[in-house]
Short mmCIF file of C-alpha atoms in Angstrom, two decimals:
data_model
loop_
_atom_site.label_atom_id
_atom_site.label_comp_id
_atom_site.label_asym_id
_atom_site.label_seq_id
_atom_site.Cartn_x
_atom_site.Cartn_y
_atom_site.Cartn_z
CA UNK A 1 -85.88 -10.05 -22.54
CA UNK A 2 -84.18 -6.67 -22.29
CA UNK A 3 -86.10 -3.40 -21.84
CA UNK A 4 -84.68 0.00 -22.75
CA UNK A 5 -85.32 3.02 -20.54
CA UNK A 6 -87.23 5.92 -22.10
CA UNK A 7 -84.12 8.09 -21.74
CA UNK A 8 -81.34 7.47 -24.25
CA UNK A 9 -78.11 8.91 -22.79
CA UNK A 10 -74.63 8.27 -24.17
CA UNK A 11 -74.69 4.95 -22.35
CA UNK A 12 -77.84 3.01 -23.19
CA UNK A 13 -79.43 1.57 -20.08
CA UNK A 14 -80.99 -1.88 -20.17
CA UNK A 15 -82.66 -4.00 -17.53
CA UNK A 16 -83.31 -7.72 -17.21
CA UNK A 17 -83.75 -10.23 -14.42
CA UNK A 18 -80.60 -12.33 -14.99
CA UNK A 19 -77.57 -11.00 -16.86
CA UNK A 20 -75.46 -13.86 -18.25
CA UNK A 21 -71.89 -13.18 -19.33
CA UNK A 22 -70.74 -15.91 -21.70
CA UNK A 23 -72.58 -17.63 -24.53
CA UNK A 24 -71.16 -21.13 -24.18
CA UNK A 25 -73.22 -24.18 -23.21
CA UNK A 26 -73.69 -23.16 -19.54
CA UNK A 27 -74.85 -19.63 -20.36
CA UNK A 28 -77.04 -20.52 -23.34
CA UNK A 29 -78.66 -23.48 -21.57
CA UNK A 30 -79.33 -21.49 -18.39
CA UNK A 31 -80.98 -18.75 -20.45
CA UNK A 32 -83.13 -21.35 -22.22
CA UNK A 33 -84.20 -22.94 -18.93
CA UNK A 34 -84.98 -19.55 -17.39
CA UNK A 35 -87.13 -18.57 -20.37
CA UNK A 36 -89.14 -21.80 -20.00
CA UNK A 37 -89.75 -20.75 -16.37
CA UNK A 38 -90.86 -17.25 -17.36
CA UNK A 39 -87.67 -15.52 -16.20
CA UNK A 40 -86.00 -12.92 -18.42
CA UNK A 41 -82.29 -13.05 -19.17
CA UNK A 42 -79.74 -11.49 -21.52
CA UNK A 43 -76.69 -13.41 -22.74
CA UNK A 44 -73.53 -11.48 -23.64
CA UNK A 45 -70.87 -13.22 -25.74
CA UNK A 46 -67.43 -11.85 -26.61
CA UNK A 47 -67.05 -13.88 -29.81
CA UNK A 48 -69.11 -13.49 -32.95
CA UNK A 49 -71.94 -15.87 -33.71
CA UNK A 50 -70.13 -17.84 -36.43
CA UNK A 51 -67.11 -18.48 -34.20
CA UNK A 52 -69.36 -19.71 -31.40
CA UNK A 53 -71.04 -22.20 -33.72
CA UNK A 54 -67.93 -23.46 -35.47
CA UNK A 55 -65.57 -23.89 -32.51
CA UNK A 56 -64.92 -27.62 -32.12
CA UNK A 57 -65.05 -28.79 -28.52
CA UNK A 58 -65.96 -31.84 -26.45
CA UNK A 59 -68.48 -34.28 -27.78
CA UNK A 60 -69.64 -36.86 -25.20
CA UNK A 61 -72.95 -36.35 -23.37
CA UNK A 62 -73.82 -38.26 -20.22
CA UNK A 63 -77.05 -40.21 -19.85
CA UNK A 64 -78.58 -37.60 -17.52
CA UNK A 65 -77.51 -34.68 -19.71
CA UNK A 66 -79.27 -36.25 -22.70
CA UNK A 67 -82.42 -36.79 -20.64
CA UNK A 68 -82.40 -33.14 -19.54
CA UNK A 69 -81.91 -31.82 -23.08
CA UNK A 70 -84.79 -33.96 -24.30
CA UNK A 71 -87.06 -32.75 -21.48
CA UNK A 72 -86.50 -29.09 -22.35
CA UNK A 73 -87.10 -29.44 -26.08
CA UNK A 74 -83.50 -29.79 -27.26
CA UNK A 75 -83.38 -33.47 -28.15
CA UNK A 76 -84.84 -33.72 -31.65
CA UNK A 77 -81.65 -33.31 -33.68
CA UNK A 78 -79.58 -35.03 -30.99
CA UNK A 79 -81.74 -38.14 -31.34
CA UNK A 80 -81.60 -37.93 -35.13
CA UNK A 81 -77.90 -37.16 -35.67
CA UNK A 82 -76.16 -38.08 -32.40
CA UNK A 83 -74.49 -41.43 -31.91
CA UNK A 84 -75.48 -43.54 -28.92
CA UNK A 85 -72.58 -45.48 -27.43
CA UNK A 86 -73.04 -48.44 -25.10
CA UNK A 87 -69.48 -48.59 -23.80
CA UNK A 88 -65.80 -47.82 -24.35
CA UNK A 89 -62.69 -49.83 -25.16
CA UNK A 90 -59.65 -49.81 -22.88
CA UNK A 91 -56.47 -50.84 -24.67
CA UNK A 92 -53.13 -51.72 -23.06
CA UNK A 93 -50.27 -54.18 -23.48
CA UNK A 94 -51.40 -54.92 -27.05
CA UNK A 95 -54.92 -56.00 -26.02
CA UNK A 96 -58.30 -54.28 -26.31
CA UNK A 97 -60.97 -54.76 -23.63
CA UNK A 98 -64.57 -53.64 -24.00
CA UNK A 99 -66.37 -52.08 -21.03
CA UNK A 100 -70.07 -52.40 -21.85
CA UNK A 101 -72.03 -49.75 -19.98
CA UNK A 102 -75.25 -51.23 -21.32
CA UNK A 103 -74.53 -54.72 -19.98
CA UNK A 104 -73.10 -53.48 -16.67
CA UNK A 105 -75.63 -50.80 -15.65
CA UNK A 106 -78.11 -50.42 -18.52
CA UNK A 107 -77.03 -46.89 -19.49
CA UNK A 108 -75.22 -45.25 -22.40
CA UNK A 109 -73.61 -42.00 -23.53
CA UNK A 110 -74.04 -39.99 -26.72
CA UNK A 111 -71.38 -38.60 -29.03
CA UNK A 112 -72.72 -35.20 -30.03
CA UNK A 113 -70.33 -32.27 -30.36
CA UNK A 114 -70.57 -29.28 -28.03
CA UNK A 115 -70.97 -27.03 -31.07
CA UNK A 116 -74.03 -29.08 -32.02
CA UNK A 117 -75.56 -28.45 -28.59
CA UNK A 118 -74.83 -24.74 -29.08
CA UNK A 119 -76.51 -24.80 -32.51
CA UNK A 120 -79.64 -26.35 -30.98
CA UNK A 121 -79.68 -23.72 -28.22
CA UNK A 122 -79.22 -20.89 -30.72
CA UNK A 123 -82.06 -22.20 -32.83
CA UNK A 124 -84.32 -22.36 -29.78
CA UNK A 125 -83.40 -18.79 -28.75
CA UNK A 126 -83.89 -17.52 -32.31
CA UNK A 127 -87.35 -19.10 -32.43
CA UNK A 128 -88.24 -17.48 -29.11
CA UNK A 129 -86.83 -14.09 -30.09
CA UNK A 130 -84.17 -14.20 -27.35
CA UNK A 131 -80.84 -14.51 -29.18
CA UNK A 132 -77.63 -13.63 -27.38
CA UNK A 133 -75.77 -10.37 -27.97
CA UNK A 134 -72.60 -11.35 -29.84
CA UNK A 135 -69.29 -9.54 -30.41
CA UNK A 136 -69.50 -7.52 -27.21
CA UNK A 137 -66.36 -5.98 -25.70
CA UNK A 138 -65.10 -4.03 -22.69
CA UNK A 139 -67.24 -6.12 -20.35
CA UNK A 140 -67.01 -5.35 -16.65
CA UNK A 141 -69.18 -6.40 -13.72
CA UNK A 142 -69.86 -4.11 -10.77
CA UNK A 143 -72.09 -3.77 -7.68
CA UNK A 144 -72.30 -7.54 -7.17
CA UNK A 145 -72.91 -7.09 -3.43
CA UNK A 146 -75.93 -4.89 -4.13
CA UNK A 147 -79.47 -5.92 -5.04
CA UNK A 148 -78.97 -4.60 -8.58
CA UNK A 149 -75.61 -5.70 -9.96
CA UNK A 150 -74.61 -4.17 -13.28
CA UNK A 151 -72.73 -5.32 -16.38
CA UNK A 152 -71.16 -2.68 -18.60
CA UNK A 153 -70.31 -3.60 -22.19
CA UNK A 154 -69.82 -2.20 -25.68
CA UNK A 155 -71.42 -3.51 -28.86
CA UNK A 156 -71.16 -2.02 -32.35
CA UNK A 157 -69.52 1.09 -30.91
CA UNK A 158 -72.35 1.73 -28.45
CA UNK A 159 -71.86 1.60 -24.67
CA UNK A 160 -74.45 -0.22 -22.57
CA UNK A 161 -75.32 -0.57 -18.90
CA UNK A 162 -77.25 -3.78 -18.14
CA UNK A 163 -78.77 -4.07 -14.68
CA UNK A 164 -80.48 -7.13 -13.26
CA UNK A 165 -81.22 -9.02 -10.09
CA UNK A 166 -78.33 -11.44 -10.65
CA UNK A 167 -75.23 -11.85 -12.81
CA UNK A 168 -74.03 -15.26 -13.99
CA UNK A 169 -70.42 -15.64 -15.09
CA UNK A 170 -70.24 -18.40 -17.66
CA UNK A 171 -67.47 -16.71 -19.61
CA UNK A 172 -64.82 -19.40 -19.38
CA UNK A 173 -61.42 -19.74 -17.79
CA UNK A 174 -60.17 -16.39 -19.10
CA UNK A 175 -63.35 -14.39 -18.57
CA UNK A 176 -63.92 -11.24 -16.55
CA UNK A 177 -66.39 -12.57 -13.98
CA UNK A 178 -64.24 -14.78 -11.76
CA UNK A 179 -61.61 -12.02 -11.26
CA UNK A 180 -64.43 -9.79 -10.01
CA UNK A 181 -64.52 -11.87 -6.81
CA UNK A 182 -61.93 -10.42 -4.41
CA UNK A 183 -58.91 -12.66 -3.86
CA UNK A 184 -59.51 -12.80 -0.11
CA UNK A 185 -62.97 -14.27 -0.69
CA UNK A 186 -61.99 -17.17 -2.95
CA UNK A 187 -59.54 -20.04 -3.13
CA UNK A 188 -58.33 -21.63 -6.33
CA UNK A 189 -56.89 -25.10 -6.88
CA UNK A 190 -54.84 -26.03 -9.94
CA UNK A 191 -52.90 -29.02 -11.23
CA UNK A 192 -50.89 -28.74 -14.49
CA UNK A 193 -50.08 -31.96 -16.33
CA UNK A 194 -46.71 -32.54 -18.05
CA UNK A 195 -48.37 -33.34 -21.38
CA UNK A 196 -50.98 -32.13 -23.81
CA UNK A 197 -53.31 -33.62 -26.40
CA UNK A 198 -52.68 -33.32 -30.09
CA UNK A 199 -56.18 -33.53 -31.51
CA UNK A 200 -57.21 -33.99 -35.13
CA UNK A 201 -60.41 -34.07 -37.11
CA UNK A 202 -60.27 -36.16 -40.28
CA UNK A 203 -62.63 -36.80 -43.17
CA UNK A 204 -62.70 -40.56 -42.69
CA UNK A 205 -65.24 -42.99 -41.34
CA UNK A 206 -64.52 -44.16 -37.77
CA UNK A 207 -62.45 -47.31 -37.44
CA UNK A 208 -64.31 -48.43 -34.31
CA UNK A 209 -67.87 -48.64 -33.05
CA UNK A 210 -66.91 -47.55 -29.52
CA UNK A 211 -64.32 -45.05 -28.29
CA UNK A 212 -60.82 -46.43 -27.73
CA UNK A 213 -58.65 -45.28 -24.81
CA UNK A 214 -55.14 -46.65 -25.28
CA UNK A 215 -52.16 -46.68 -22.91
CA UNK A 216 -49.02 -47.35 -24.98
CA UNK A 217 -45.34 -47.28 -24.14
CA UNK A 218 -45.06 -44.19 -26.35
CA UNK A 219 -47.97 -42.45 -24.64
CA UNK A 220 -51.74 -42.18 -24.61
CA UNK A 221 -53.90 -42.27 -27.75
CA UNK A 222 -57.64 -42.06 -28.26
CA UNK A 223 -60.03 -42.79 -31.10
CA UNK A 224 -63.34 -40.94 -31.01
CA UNK A 225 -65.70 -39.74 -33.71
CA UNK A 226 -68.00 -36.87 -34.67
CA UNK A 227 -70.18 -38.51 -37.32
CA UNK A 228 -70.30 -41.47 -39.67
CA UNK A 229 -67.83 -39.64 -41.93
CA UNK A 230 -65.64 -37.67 -39.48
CA UNK A 231 -63.21 -39.18 -36.96
CA UNK A 232 -61.71 -37.42 -33.92
CA UNK A 233 -58.35 -38.74 -32.67
CA UNK A 234 -55.84 -37.69 -30.02
CA UNK A 235 -52.20 -38.26 -29.13
CA UNK A 236 -50.37 -37.50 -25.90
CA UNK A 237 -47.57 -35.05 -26.74
CA UNK A 238 -45.31 -32.46 -25.14
CA UNK A 239 -47.63 -29.51 -24.34
CA UNK A 240 -44.95 -27.09 -25.60
CA UNK A 241 -44.48 -28.84 -28.94
CA UNK A 242 -45.19 -26.93 -32.14
CA UNK A 243 -48.03 -28.33 -34.25
CA UNK A 244 -45.88 -27.53 -37.29
CA UNK A 245 -43.63 -30.40 -36.20
CA UNK A 246 -46.47 -32.83 -36.78
CA UNK A 247 -47.05 -33.58 -40.43
CA UNK A 248 -50.11 -35.57 -41.39
CA UNK A 249 -47.88 -38.55 -42.17
CA UNK A 250 -46.24 -38.41 -38.74
CA UNK A 251 -49.62 -38.15 -36.99
CA UNK A 252 -51.08 -41.18 -38.77
CA UNK A 253 -47.90 -43.20 -38.18
CA UNK A 254 -48.00 -42.47 -34.45
CA UNK A 255 -51.71 -43.25 -34.24
CA UNK A 256 -51.10 -46.55 -36.07
CA UNK A 257 -48.45 -47.43 -33.49
CA UNK A 258 -50.35 -46.50 -30.35
CA UNK A 259 -53.79 -47.75 -31.42
CA UNK A 260 -52.77 -50.77 -33.48
CA UNK A 261 -53.59 -54.36 -32.53
CA UNK A 262 -53.47 -57.51 -34.66
CA UNK A 263 -56.40 -57.87 -37.05
CA UNK A 264 -57.54 -54.24 -36.80
CA UNK A 265 -56.87 -51.38 -39.20
CA UNK A 266 -56.99 -47.64 -38.50
CA UNK A 267 -58.59 -45.84 -41.44
CA UNK A 268 -56.64 -42.82 -42.71
CA UNK A 269 -58.15 -39.73 -44.32
CA UNK A 270 -57.77 -36.02 -44.91
CA UNK A 271 -56.93 -34.13 -41.71
CA UNK A 272 -58.79 -30.82 -41.78
CA UNK A 273 -58.11 -29.62 -38.23
CA UNK A 274 -55.24 -30.20 -35.80
CA UNK A 275 -54.02 -28.50 -32.66
CA UNK A 276 -52.17 -29.11 -29.38
CA UNK A 277 -53.97 -28.39 -26.12
CA UNK A 278 -52.16 -28.32 -22.74
CA UNK A 279 -53.97 -30.15 -19.95
CA UNK A 280 -54.73 -28.96 -16.44
CA UNK A 281 -57.29 -29.20 -13.66
CA UNK A 282 -58.75 -26.13 -11.97
CA UNK A 283 -61.41 -25.29 -9.36
CA UNK A 284 -62.47 -21.91 -7.95
CA UNK A 285 -64.26 -21.96 -4.59
CA UNK A 286 -66.86 -20.57 -3.96
CA UNK A 287 -68.97 -20.40 -7.12
CA UNK A 288 -70.99 -17.53 -5.67
CA UNK A 289 -70.13 -14.09 -4.33
CA UNK A 290 -73.02 -11.76 -3.55
CA UNK A 291 -75.30 -11.65 -6.60
CA UNK A 292 -72.63 -13.13 -8.89
CA UNK A 293 -72.70 -16.85 -9.69
CA UNK A 294 -70.10 -18.80 -11.67
CA UNK A 295 -70.95 -21.69 -13.98
CA UNK A 296 -69.02 -23.92 -16.37
CA UNK A 297 -65.38 -23.33 -17.23
CA UNK A 298 -65.28 -20.02 -15.36
CA UNK A 299 -65.44 -22.08 -12.14
CA UNK A 300 -63.76 -25.38 -13.02
CA UNK A 301 -61.67 -27.17 -15.64
CA UNK A 302 -61.10 -30.92 -15.93
CA UNK A 303 -58.71 -32.79 -18.22
CA UNK A 304 -60.67 -34.18 -21.18
CA UNK A 305 -59.86 -37.83 -20.45
CA UNK A 306 -63.12 -38.37 -18.59
CA UNK A 307 -65.28 -36.40 -21.08
CA UNK A 308 -66.78 -34.29 -18.29
CA UNK A 309 -66.32 -30.58 -19.08
CA UNK A 310 -69.50 -30.12 -21.12
CA UNK A 311 -71.51 -32.26 -18.72
CA UNK A 312 -70.39 -30.24 -15.69
CA UNK A 313 -71.52 -27.07 -17.48
CA UNK A 314 -74.93 -28.61 -18.09
CA UNK A 315 -75.23 -29.65 -14.43
CA UNK A 316 -74.29 -26.13 -13.26
CA UNK A 317 -76.98 -24.63 -15.49
CA UNK A 318 -79.58 -27.08 -14.18
CA UNK A 319 -78.74 -26.40 -10.52
CA UNK A 320 -78.60 -22.63 -10.95
CA UNK A 321 -81.88 -22.58 -12.87
CA UNK A 322 -83.55 -24.41 -10.00
CA UNK A 323 -82.13 -22.00 -7.41
CA UNK A 324 -83.18 -18.90 -9.38
CA UNK A 325 -86.64 -20.31 -10.07
CA UNK A 326 -87.18 -20.86 -6.33
CA UNK A 327 -86.16 -17.26 -5.62
CA UNK A 328 -88.45 -15.75 -8.24
CA UNK A 329 -91.34 -18.04 -7.34
CA UNK A 330 -91.45 -17.63 -3.57
CA UNK A 331 -88.45 -15.56 -2.51
CA UNK A 332 -86.59 -18.56 -1.11
CA UNK A 333 -82.84 -18.04 -0.89
CA UNK A 334 -82.12 -21.63 0.14
CA UNK A 335 -81.30 -22.74 -3.39
CA UNK A 336 -79.07 -19.71 -3.97
CA UNK A 337 -77.17 -20.45 -0.76
CA UNK A 338 -76.87 -24.13 -1.66
CA UNK A 339 -75.78 -23.60 -5.27
CA UNK A 340 -72.03 -23.31 -4.67
CA UNK A 341 -71.58 -26.16 -2.16
CA UNK A 342 -73.97 -28.36 -4.12
CA UNK A 343 -72.19 -27.81 -7.43
CA UNK A 344 -68.74 -28.10 -5.88
CA UNK A 345 -69.56 -31.50 -4.38
CA UNK A 346 -70.23 -32.74 -7.89
CA UNK A 347 -67.21 -30.89 -9.29
CA UNK A 348 -64.76 -32.50 -6.87
CA UNK A 349 -66.18 -35.96 -7.51
CA UNK A 350 -65.67 -35.40 -11.23
CA UNK A 351 -62.22 -33.94 -10.63
CA UNK A 352 -61.33 -37.21 -8.92
CA UNK A 353 -62.71 -39.31 -11.78
CA UNK A 354 -61.02 -37.23 -14.47
CA UNK A 355 -57.70 -37.29 -12.61
CA UNK A 356 -58.00 -41.05 -12.10
CA UNK A 357 -58.63 -41.66 -15.79
CA UNK A 358 -55.80 -39.30 -16.75
CA UNK A 359 -53.25 -40.89 -14.41
CA UNK A 360 -54.24 -44.39 -15.43
CA UNK A 361 -53.91 -43.82 -19.17
CA UNK A 362 -50.99 -41.40 -19.71
CA UNK A 363 -47.24 -41.82 -19.44
CA UNK A 364 -45.89 -39.56 -16.69
CA UNK A 365 -42.27 -38.56 -17.26
CA UNK A 366 -41.10 -37.62 -13.77
CA UNK A 367 -37.77 -36.44 -15.15
CA UNK A 368 -39.62 -33.53 -16.71
CA UNK A 369 -40.82 -32.53 -13.23
CA UNK A 370 -37.51 -32.95 -11.43
CA UNK A 371 -38.08 -36.60 -10.51
CA UNK A 372 -36.11 -39.74 -11.24
CA UNK A 373 -36.20 -41.10 -14.82
CA UNK A 374 -35.91 -44.69 -13.58
CA UNK A 375 -39.36 -44.38 -11.98
CA UNK A 376 -41.04 -43.99 -15.38
CA UNK A 377 -40.96 -47.68 -16.31
CA UNK A 378 -42.04 -48.66 -12.81
CA UNK A 379 -45.06 -46.35 -13.02
CA UNK A 380 -45.95 -47.71 -16.46
CA UNK A 381 -46.08 -51.28 -15.17
CA UNK A 382 -48.16 -50.14 -12.18
CA UNK A 383 -50.61 -48.65 -14.70
CA UNK A 384 -50.73 -51.95 -16.58
CA UNK A 385 -51.50 -53.73 -13.31
CA UNK A 386 -54.23 -51.22 -12.54
CA UNK A 387 -55.85 -51.70 -15.95
CA UNK A 388 -55.69 -55.49 -15.64
CA UNK A 389 -57.41 -55.32 -12.25
CA UNK A 390 -60.05 -52.96 -13.62
CA UNK A 391 -60.90 -55.02 -16.69
CA UNK A 392 -60.99 -58.30 -14.76
CA UNK A 393 -63.50 -57.05 -12.15
CA UNK A 394 -67.18 -56.57 -12.98
CA UNK A 395 -67.60 -54.39 -9.90
CA UNK A 396 -64.70 -52.15 -10.89
CA UNK A 397 -65.98 -51.82 -14.46
CA UNK A 398 -69.47 -51.07 -13.12
CA UNK A 399 -68.05 -48.20 -11.08
CA UNK A 400 -66.33 -46.84 -14.19
CA UNK A 401 -69.58 -47.18 -16.12
CA UNK A 402 -71.61 -45.42 -13.42
CA UNK A 403 -69.38 -42.34 -13.33
CA UNK A 404 -68.60 -42.21 -17.06
CA UNK A 405 -72.29 -42.29 -17.97
CA UNK A 406 -72.94 -39.64 -15.33
CA UNK A 407 -73.61 -39.05 -11.65
CA UNK A 408 -77.33 -38.52 -10.94
CA UNK A 409 -78.38 -35.03 -12.02
CA UNK A 410 -81.14 -34.77 -9.46
CA UNK A 411 -83.15 -31.57 -9.15
CA UNK A 412 -86.28 -30.94 -7.18
CA UNK A 413 -88.33 -30.46 -10.35
CA UNK A 414 -87.13 -33.72 -11.91
#
């Protein structure tokens, strides 16, 4: 909760305990968790409220993420409207193989869009009287090595100075917080992939009960869903392609080809959203500098194949909440010191899993990267061999199930 000083200069001065830059899932969830622990925070978001709600993003929640959301009062609508999934389908060489998480390890995942999680968080903040400040601009972070870091921003033409004990940068890959860390005090790791995902949303009931991941000679394809009436589908494409080149008819034809198997029909419907997203992996190390902490996409990006971006953001928020709670409760800095290495251990494990899934299920054209075109078919048949080994081994499928449904999200409170 913010508190204005008695003086009202040209720049309005505000104070809080934790200033959070970025109103995505990491920032909003951290603020919610802090409020439940009696710790004040202010969330600043560049976009307006409607954009934040309507932006379509990832939609698979791990087992542990769902448990956490339920524990902190955010599970009611998820349980009512979300879709529990007990496994996935891996498709290759014209055959579809089911990997049953429920049978293998007794866990599941939930299809529930990131924007739906954001809606639940907004509703909780509105009810508590702690909504984020939206449509802010000219954000800059200073004094992060001091005991009172400051965030300057403008909203509705008014300049503000927000001081707190800590600043959390959850403002995404293109935010202002990560660049605040001097270059000599951080190291970044990046891997760009030679393809992107063409994603669509269509008003049509899903054609499958479980998600389908398909490796086809023409490239990767995926069938997901958002509700009983809306399907989410993807195609591997050139990341530099123009979406205007992809008519609805061409999209459905390509999806029919890459997802089709005998005796199964892909339902077609009205496409109401389509876009092409390049794919890359990214990690910034460390996730802390002075009193500034990074969380979510501001610190790491994973390709969407493993459905991990949203879940990593949730884990960051849970870990950082625990560290801040320890500091405010008894002055312990152990959790603050452990936050970056602890989160990065999880991040690199998930980077491995997401890269593994991506390399196993996409066609890699080495000629586009200066390699030899004749290697492409060889690599494709290696991928087929890998998928056959995976789907013929219960132990291998159990490992996939364990990581896909989520690494343990252990905290000292839970």
